[in-house]
Amino acid sequence: MTTAFATEAVDGDARTGTLTTAHGPVRTPAFMPVGTHATVKALHPDEVLATGVDILLCNAYHLALRPGIDLIERAGGLHAFMGWDHPILTDSGGYQLVSLAEVATVDDDGAIFVSPYDGSRLRVTPEDAVGYQARLGADVLMCLDHPVAYGTAAEIAREATERTHRWAERCRAAHPGDGWLLFGIAQGGFDAVARRESARFVSGLDFDGVAIGGLAVGEPVETMLAMTEASVAELAADRARYFMGLGTDSELLAAIALGLDMFDCVVPTRLARNGTALTPGGRLSLRNAAAREDLGPIDPGCPCVACTGFTRAYLRHLFQSGEILAHRLVSLHNITHLARLMDGARSAIRDGRFAEFRAERDGRLLATPR
Ligand SMILES: [Zn+2]
């Protein structure tokens, strides 16, 4: 049986491979920039591609509310609508269930969301969630799941995980067929046994990949890694593994070491708009006075347009002046930074030196004074 994911090399539990989609291959480990509203904020799609990423994440729930699935379908699908002819993964809206402000009710049939735009209500069943994403023409569709916030009582978390499993079965039955990949989502709250059981259940439904959901939501890093390790132990080796929402260098490398393949995070672009650049030595605030007369680049080793063309002093000046070019340049840099981290991880895994690569990167973070 052929699967969409092929492993090319393993090093310990870390692995590098390729996820084959209808719009091309995704090299893993892969970082996916987030384009919630069918755009990576402020960036042209060609610029996003030039950072070295293979795939974007868009949010089908937000797009269903605005501008609506019908319009995007008439425009030729999400790829044509947003001018990105490369792989796209869509979020189902499950993550929004954590944010009570946007949810009216959740029951076994599905959820009723309240639009943050106009207060209108949208009922989404597991079948609807898969159907919306398929109509958008996304390459990788995500199941509707029911994550819970950190600190949720164990009993509530258990109910949400059981509901996630029932919804996963219904989403699996609604798989639109060839041309679309459908990923299940394992939950389990913050209990290692529940995490293991959920991963085993969802993995058993024969999805094209499985995501670990409901983590990196404020729990201690040790808890997050323990839950990840428990989950990964039950996931099939021949399917892609996606950690939903992870964006710091050391956490990404820790997850790759456990055998994760795909990641997304809004943080790199959100930080960029706030004037914070990611560097191998950690976060650099371009708004700080230290950057005022610094005529060096953000990262001398980075090939991006921000680092090859502009100084820290200039970027700080742009932020101080409220110029939007600052947002564009630092967003491009931050995405490039994570794309290069993934590239470095892939090479290191192929060469059998991932542990050294990780230790070197973590060492640079620790060695940099804050
Ligand atoms: Zn750069």
Tab-separated table of C-alpha atoms and ligand atoms in Angstrom:
chain	number	residue	atom	x	y	z
A	1	MET	CA	0.000	0.000	0.000
A	2	THR	CA	1.382	3.430	-0.892
A	3	THR	CA	1.136	6.240	1.597
A	4	ALA	CA	1.548	9.971	1.063
A	5	PHE	CA	4.458	10.117	3.488
A	6	ALA	CA	7.833	8.523	2.781
A	7	THR	CA	10.698	8.495	5.259
A	8	GLU	CA	14.085	9.018	3.664
A	9	ALA	CA	16.394	8.863	6.688
A	10	VAL	CA	16.122	8.329	10.437
A	11	ASP	CA	18.538	9.379	13.160
A	12	GLY	CA	17.469	8.166	16.584
A	13	ASP	CA	13.731	8.914	16.625
A	14	ALA	CA	14.140	11.952	14.351
A	15	ARG	CA	13.307	11.430	10.711
A	16	THR	CA	13.358	13.295	7.415
A	17	GLY	CA	11.071	12.513	4.516
A	18	THR	CA	8.545	13.810	2.028
A	19	LEU	CA	4.798	14.301	2.181
A	20	THR	CA	3.441	14.119	-1.362
A	21	THR	CA	0.441	16.376	-2.000
A	22	ALA	CA	-1.607	17.359	-5.055
A	23	HIS	CA	0.336	20.647	-5.218
A	24	GLY	CA	3.792	19.211	-4.771
A	25	PRO	CA	6.095	17.694	-2.184
A	26	VAL	CA	6.589	18.894	1.373
A	27	ARG	CA	10.071	18.221	2.739
A	28	THR	CA	9.981	17.229	6.395
A	29	PRO	CA	10.641	18.289	9.074
A	30	ALA	CA	8.596	21.229	7.759
A	31	PHE	CA	7.546	24.555	9.219
A	32	MET	CA	4.260	25.985	7.938
A	33	PRO	CA	3.715	29.749	8.166
A	34	VAL	CA	0.161	30.630	9.159
A	35	GLY	CA	-2.101	32.466	6.739
A	36	THR	CA	-5.342	32.417	8.702
A	37	HIS	CA	-7.172	34.672	6.257
A	38	ALA	CA	-5.565	33.213	3.106
A	39	THR	CA	-2.535	35.490	3.369
A	40	VAL	CA	0.674	35.423	5.360
A	41	LYS	CA	0.245	38.931	6.694
A	42	ALA	CA	1.883	41.610	4.514
A	43	LEU	CA	3.746	39.151	2.266
A	44	HIS	CA	3.361	38.362	-1.423
A	45	PRO	CA	3.138	34.591	-2.053
A	46	ASP	CA	6.374	34.680	-4.087
A	47	GLU	CA	8.149	36.207	-1.096
A	48	VAL	CA	6.774	33.481	1.169
A	49	LEU	CA	8.032	30.818	-1.238
A	50	ALA	CA	11.477	32.447	-1.330
A	51	THR	CA	11.850	31.930	2.424
A	52	GLY	CA	12.219	28.206	1.707
A	53	VAL	CA	8.919	26.900	3.063
A	54	ASP	CA	6.930	24.321	1.091
A	55	ILE	CA	3.458	24.603	2.633
A	56	LEU	CA	1.132	27.155	4.243
A	57	LEU	CA	-1.600	26.764	6.832
A	58	CYS	CA	-4.937	28.533	6.295
A	59	ASN	CA	-7.994	28.440	8.537
A	60	ALA	CA	-11.056	26.945	6.823
A	61	TYR	CA	-13.343	28.064	9.648
A	62	HIS	CA	-12.370	31.737	9.298
A	63	LEU	CA	-12.587	31.498	5.506
A	64	ALA	CA	-16.024	29.894	5.753
A	65	LEU	CA	-17.194	32.904	7.770
A	66	ARG	CA	-15.425	35.428	5.542
A	67	PRO	CA	-15.448	35.626	2.523
A	68	GLY	CA	-17.346	32.303	2.380
A	69	ILE	CA	-16.590	28.946	0.791
A	70	ASP	CA	-18.905	29.566	-2.194
A	71	LEU	CA	-16.964	32.619	-3.346
A	72	ILE	CA	-13.572	30.910	-3.008
A	73	GLU	CA	-14.902	27.902	-4.894
A	74	ARG	CA	-16.149	30.164	-7.704
A	75	ALA	CA	-12.724	31.851	-7.787
A	76	GLY	CA	-11.198	28.485	-8.648
A	77	GLY	CA	-10.374	27.281	-5.150
A	78	LEU	CA	-8.127	28.560	-2.396
A	79	HIS	CA	-4.856	28.216	-4.355
A	80	ALA	CA	-6.123	30.387	-7.222
A	81	PHE	CA	-7.887	32.828	-4.900
A	82	MET	CA	-4.737	33.581	-2.885
A	83	GLY	CA	-2.141	33.124	-5.632
A	84	TRP	CA	-0.270	30.248	-3.989
A	85	ASP	CA	0.228	27.242	-6.270
A	86	HIS	CA	1.883	25.104	-3.614
A	87	PRO	CA	0.673	22.870	-0.799
A	88	ILE	CA	-1.904	24.214	1.662
A	89	LEU	CA	-3.052	22.631	4.914
A	90	THR	CA	-6.311	23.911	6.403
A	91	ASP	CA	-7.348	24.014	10.035
A	92	SER	CA	-10.837	22.704	10.687
A	93	GLY	CA	-11.895	25.203	13.342
A	94	GLY	CA	-11.440	22.713	16.172
A	95	TYR	CA	-8.845	24.956	17.779
A	96	GLN	CA	-11.454	27.715	18.050
A	97	LEU	CA	-13.381	25.463	20.452
A	98	VAL	CA	-10.830	26.408	23.109
A	99	SER	CA	-11.803	30.039	22.734
A	100	LEU	CA	-15.231	30.111	24.340
A	101	ALA	CA	-15.917	33.572	22.951
A	102	GLU	CA	-16.422	32.075	19.505
A	103	VAL	CA	-18.476	29.038	20.492
A	104	ALA	CA	-22.148	28.870	21.356
A	105	THR	CA	-22.513	25.143	21.981
A	106	VAL	CA	-20.590	21.922	21.498
A	107	ASP	CA	-22.374	18.597	21.458
A	108	ASP	CA	-21.780	15.249	19.830
A	109	ASP	CA	-23.256	16.380	16.551
A	110	GLY	CA	-20.822	19.264	16.185
A	111	ALA	CA	-20.317	22.851	17.274
A	112	ILE	CA	-22.157	26.100	16.768
A	113	PHE	CA	-19.656	28.921	16.274
A	114	VAL	CA	-20.409	32.604	16.734
A	115	SER	CA	-18.779	34.711	14.052
A	116	PRO	CA	-16.325	37.238	15.524
A	117	TYR	CA	-17.112	39.412	12.484
A	118	ASP	CA	-20.877	39.850	12.648
A	119	GLY	CA	-22.181	37.614	15.451
A	120	SER	CA	-23.870	35.227	12.989
A	121	ARG	CA	-23.967	31.548	13.872
A	122	LEU	CA	-22.361	28.747	11.931
A	123	ARG	CA	-23.124	25.115	12.703
A	124	VAL	CA	-20.202	22.816	11.880
A	125	THR	CA	-20.439	19.040	12.021
A	126	PRO	CA	-17.402	16.805	11.459
A	127	GLU	CA	-18.711	16.139	7.932
A	128	ASP	CA	-19.116	19.891	7.307
A	129	ALA	CA	-15.551	20.567	8.449
A	130	VAL	CA	-14.105	18.035	5.988
A	131	GLY	CA	-16.497	19.215	3.256
A	132	TYR	CA	-15.510	22.903	3.605
A	133	GLN	CA	-11.832	22.096	3.406
A	134	ALA	CA	-12.314	19.821	0.396
A	135	ARG	CA	-14.318	22.512	-1.410
A	136	LEU	CA	-11.550	25.022	-0.708
A	137	GLY	CA	-9.251	22.598	-2.499
A	138	ALA	CA	-6.762	22.370	0.364
A	139	ASP	CA	-4.153	19.631	0.005
A	140	VAL	CA	-4.182	18.506	3.635
A	141	LEU	CA	-7.502	18.567	5.496
A	142	MET	CA	-7.749	18.375	9.283
A	143	CYS	CA	-10.434	16.546	11.244
A	144	LEU	CA	-12.720	18.510	13.530
A	145	ASP	CA	-11.480	17.899	17.058
A	146	HIS	CA	-12.266	19.123	20.548
A	147	PRO	CA	-9.160	20.418	22.340
A	148	VAL	CA	-9.314	21.731	25.901
A	149	ALA	CA	-7.439	24.509	27.670
A	150	TYR	CA	-4.566	23.774	30.032
A	151	GLY	CA	-5.953	23.318	33.529
A	152	THR	CA	-9.257	21.766	32.361
A	153	ALA	CA	-10.568	19.136	34.801
A	154	ALA	CA	-9.595	15.574	33.847
A	155	GLU	CA	-13.220	14.479	33.471
A	156	ILE	CA	-14.008	17.293	31.007
A	157	ALA	CA	-10.794	16.575	29.100
A	158	ARG	CA	-11.764	12.891	28.887
A	159	GLU	CA	-15.188	13.732	27.456
A	160	ALA	CA	-13.621	16.070	24.896
A	161	THR	CA	-11.153	13.363	23.850
A	162	GLU	CA	-13.929	10.777	23.471
A	163	ARG	CA	-15.897	13.266	21.371
A	164	THR	CA	-12.740	13.897	19.277
A	165	HIS	CA	-12.613	10.148	18.618
A	166	ARG	CA	-16.272	9.937	17.528
A	167	TRP	CA	-15.760	12.958	15.292
A	168	ALA	CA	-12.552	11.413	13.872
A	169	GLU	CA	-14.517	8.330	12.788
A	170	ARG	CA	-17.116	10.525	11.084
A	171	CYS	CA	-14.425	12.672	9.405
A	172	ARG	CA	-12.667	9.511	8.207
A	173	ALA	CA	-15.929	8.288	6.660
A	174	ALA	CA	-16.232	11.694	4.933
A	175	HIS	CA	-12.742	11.489	3.317
A	176	PRO	CA	-13.288	13.129	-0.078
A	177	GLY	CA	-10.994	10.643	-1.860
A	178	ASP	CA	-7.885	10.872	-4.044
A	179	GLY	CA	-6.319	14.306	-4.322
A	180	TRP	CA	-6.936	15.242	-0.727
A	181	LEU	CA	-4.997	14.104	2.331
A	182	LEU	CA	-6.901	13.893	5.602
A	183	PHE	CA	-5.139	14.049	8.959
A	184	GLY	CA	-6.616	12.833	12.227
A	185	ILE	CA	-5.971	14.695	15.474
A	186	ALA	CA	-5.048	12.955	18.718
A	187	GLN	CA	-5.950	14.669	21.993
A	188	GLY	CA	-5.856	13.289	25.554
A	189	GLY	CA	-5.536	16.416	27.656
A	190	PHE	CA	-2.559	16.453	30.013
A	191	ASP	CA	-2.579	12.816	31.059
A	192	ALA	CA	0.044	10.513	29.529
A	193	VAL	CA	-2.209	7.429	29.577
A	194	ALA	CA	-5.039	9.336	27.885
A	195	ARG	CA	-2.578	10.766	25.361
A	196	ARG	CA	-1.342	7.276	24.500
A	197	GLU	CA	-4.866	5.876	24.167
A	198	SER	CA	-5.970	8.748	21.965
A	199	ALA	CA	-2.956	8.486	19.667
A	200	ARG	CA	-3.510	4.722	19.352
A	201	PHE	CA	-7.199	5.197	18.546
A	202	VAL	CA	-6.709	7.933	15.957
A	203	SER	CA	-3.695	6.218	14.379
A	204	GLY	CA	-5.858	3.105	13.984
A	205	LEU	CA	-8.286	4.971	11.724
A	206	ASP	CA	-5.781	4.912	8.851
A	207	PHE	CA	-5.498	8.645	8.164
A	208	ASP	CA	-2.861	10.059	5.809
A	209	GLY	CA	-1.222	11.641	8.842
A	210	VAL	CA	-1.931	12.284	12.504
A	211	ALA	CA	-1.605	15.537	14.396
A	212	ILE	CA	-0.979	15.936	18.089
A	213	GLY	CA	-3.406	18.640	19.163
A	214	GLY	CA	-4.166	20.553	22.326
A	215	LEU	CA	-0.555	21.112	23.418
A	216	ALA	CA	1.651	24.236	23.589
A	217	VAL	CA	-1.294	26.043	25.138
A	218	GLY	CA	0.451	27.298	28.267
A	219	GLU	CA	1.529	24.085	30.006
A	220	PRO	CA	5.143	23.722	31.226
A	221	VAL	CA	7.548	22.615	28.481
A	222	GLU	CA	8.329	19.375	30.358
A	223	THR	CA	4.609	18.507	30.391
A	224	MET	CA	4.293	19.301	26.708
A	225	LEU	CA	7.244	17.080	25.818
A	226	ALA	CA	6.034	14.237	28.063
A	227	MET	CA	2.592	14.350	26.414
A	228	THR	CA	4.219	14.458	22.963
A	229	GLU	CA	6.436	11.479	23.749
A	230	ALA	CA	3.451	9.477	25.014
A	231	SER	CA	1.499	10.296	21.849
A	232	VAL	CA	4.270	9.605	19.332
A	233	ALA	CA	4.865	6.153	20.804
A	234	GLU	CA	1.470	5.088	19.439
A	235	LEU	CA	1.625	6.707	15.988
A	236	ALA	CA	2.285	4.692	12.833
A	237	ALA	CA	5.816	5.213	11.484
A	238	ASP	CA	4.643	5.356	7.865
A	239	ARG	CA	2.364	8.384	8.317
A	240	ALA	CA	3.171	12.061	8.734
A	241	ARG	CA	3.101	13.427	12.293
A	242	TYR	CA	2.124	17.026	12.841
A	243	PHE	CA	2.478	19.021	16.060
A	244	MET	CA	-0.145	21.756	15.991
A	245	GLY	CA	1.211	25.146	17.053
A	246	LEU	CA	4.899	25.163	18.006
A	247	GLY	CA	7.343	27.874	17.080
A	248	THR	CA	10.429	28.305	19.253
A	249	ASP	CA	13.724	26.890	18.037
A	250	SER	CA	14.444	24.700	21.048
A	251	GLU	CA	10.884	23.304	21.234
A	252	LEU	CA	10.860	22.566	17.505
A	253	LEU	CA	14.162	20.695	17.784
A	254	ALA	CA	12.915	18.781	20.844
A	255	ALA	CA	9.780	17.729	18.934
A	256	ILE	CA	11.811	16.729	15.869
A	257	ALA	CA	13.988	14.603	18.173
A	258	LEU	CA	10.810	12.782	19.279
A	259	GLY	CA	9.866	12.007	15.662
A	260	LEU	CA	7.550	14.874	14.649
A	261	ASP	CA	7.493	16.004	11.008
A	262	MET	CA	5.339	19.126	10.643
A	263	PHE	CA	4.800	22.322	12.637
A	264	ASP	CA	2.924	25.594	12.423
A	265	CYS	CA	2.909	28.747	14.501
A	266	VAL	CA	1.642	32.320	14.260
A	267	VAL	CA	4.418	33.540	16.556
A	268	PRO	CA	7.131	34.287	13.934
A	269	THR	CA	4.918	36.712	12.022
A	270	ARG	CA	3.198	38.119	15.121
A	271	LEU	CA	6.585	38.779	16.751
A	272	ALA	CA	7.818	40.378	13.547
A	273	ARG	CA	5.017	42.923	13.576
A	274	ASN	CA	5.952	43.752	17.167
A	275	GLY	CA	9.583	44.358	16.193
A	276	THR	CA	11.069	41.081	17.404
A	277	ALA	CA	13.407	39.095	15.177
A	278	LEU	CA	14.314	35.429	15.649
A	279	THR	CA	18.035	34.706	15.612
A	280	PRO	CA	20.173	31.643	16.403
A	281	GLY	CA	20.970	33.390	19.708
A	282	GLY	CA	17.319	33.975	20.610
A	283	ARG	CA	14.832	36.804	20.226
A	284	LEU	CA	16.125	40.241	19.278
A	285	SER	CA	13.980	43.297	19.913
A	286	LEU	CA	14.574	45.805	17.165
A	287	ARG	CA	12.725	48.431	19.195
A	288	ASN	CA	15.406	48.396	21.896
A	289	ALA	CA	17.828	51.296	22.105
A	290	ALA	CA	20.677	48.808	21.573
A	291	ALA	CA	19.674	48.602	17.899
A	292	ARG	CA	19.691	52.375	17.386
A	293	GLU	CA	23.183	52.638	15.963
A	294	ASP	CA	23.762	48.973	15.131
A	295	LEU	CA	24.808	48.885	11.487
A	296	GLY	CA	24.965	45.091	11.334
A	297	PRO	CA	22.194	42.837	9.970
A	298	ILE	CA	19.691	40.941	12.148
A	299	ASP	CA	21.649	37.716	11.496
A	300	PRO	CA	24.878	37.819	9.476
A	301	GLY	CA	24.377	34.167	8.491
A	302	CYS	CA	20.887	34.695	7.049
A	303	PRO	CA	20.394	35.024	3.276
A	304	CYS	CA	16.988	36.778	3.495
A	305	VAL	CA	16.274	40.195	1.966
A	306	ALA	CA	16.118	41.847	5.403
A	307	CYS	CA	19.571	40.593	6.414
A	308	THR	CA	21.318	41.070	3.057
A	309	GLY	CA	19.912	44.530	2.400
A	310	PHE	CA	19.298	46.319	5.688
A	311	THR	CA	20.814	47.088	9.079
A	312	ARG	CA	19.323	46.692	12.544
A	313	ALA	CA	19.513	50.465	12.859
A	314	TYR	CA	17.421	50.955	9.714
A	315	LEU	CA	14.841	48.366	10.805
A	316	ARG	CA	14.611	50.004	14.236
A	317	HIS	CA	14.122	53.355	12.514
A	318	LEU	CA	11.257	51.867	10.450
A	319	PHE	CA	9.556	50.512	13.580
A	320	GLN	CA	10.042	53.823	15.393
A	321	SER	CA	8.494	55.596	12.402
A	322	GLY	CA	5.576	53.165	12.098
A	323	GLU	CA	6.595	52.164	8.573
A	324	ILE	CA	4.953	48.988	7.248
A	325	LEU	CA	8.115	47.893	5.413
A	326	ALA	CA	9.441	46.935	8.853
A	327	HIS	CA	6.653	44.371	9.260
A	328	ARG	CA	7.319	42.899	5.844
A	329	LEU	CA	11.073	42.615	6.237
A	330	VAL	CA	11.080	41.123	9.721
A	331	SER	CA	8.234	38.722	8.831
A	332	LEU	CA	10.308	37.518	5.875
A	333	HIS	CA	13.338	37.160	8.111
A	334	ASN	CA	11.506	35.240	10.851
A	335	ILE	CA	9.956	32.765	8.411
A	336	THR	CA	13.321	32.350	6.668
A	337	HIS	CA	14.912	31.704	10.063
A	338	LEU	CA	12.533	28.811	10.796
A	339	ALA	CA	12.704	27.450	7.236
A	340	ARG	CA	16.505	27.347	7.588
A	341	LEU	CA	16.224	25.655	10.986
A	342	MET	CA	14.133	22.931	9.316
A	343	ASP	CA	16.631	22.702	6.453
A	344	GLY	CA	19.452	22.303	8.952
A	345	ALA	CA	17.522	19.609	10.797
A	346	ARG	CA	16.814	17.711	7.574
A	347	SER	CA	20.505	17.761	6.587
A	348	ALA	CA	21.608	16.751	10.065
A	349	ILE	CA	19.197	13.806	10.154
A	350	ARG	CA	20.381	12.657	6.715
A	351	ASP	CA	23.985	12.862	7.934
A	352	GLY	CA	23.260	11.072	11.220
A	353	ARG	CA	24.273	14.078	13.342
A	354	PHE	CA	20.933	15.467	14.510
A	355	ALA	CA	21.840	15.253	18.217
A	356	GLU	CA	24.976	17.358	17.570
A	357	PHE	CA	23.016	19.843	15.471
A	358	ARG	CA	20.402	20.200	18.197
A	359	ALA	CA	23.019	20.587	20.942
A	360	GLU	CA	24.856	23.233	18.916
A	361	ARG	CA	21.653	25.223	18.294
A	362	ASP	CA	20.526	24.946	21.910
A	363	GLY	CA	24.031	25.951	23.029
A	364	ARG	CA	23.884	29.154	20.982
A	365	LEU	CA	20.553	30.044	22.586
A	366	LEU	CA	21.947	29.461	26.089
A	367	ALA	CA	25.204	31.298	25.356
A	368	THR	CA	23.488	34.523	24.309
A	369	PRO	CA	22.953	37.027	27.132
A	370	ARG	CA	19.403	38.344	27.438
B	1	ZN	ZN	17.278	37.252	7.662
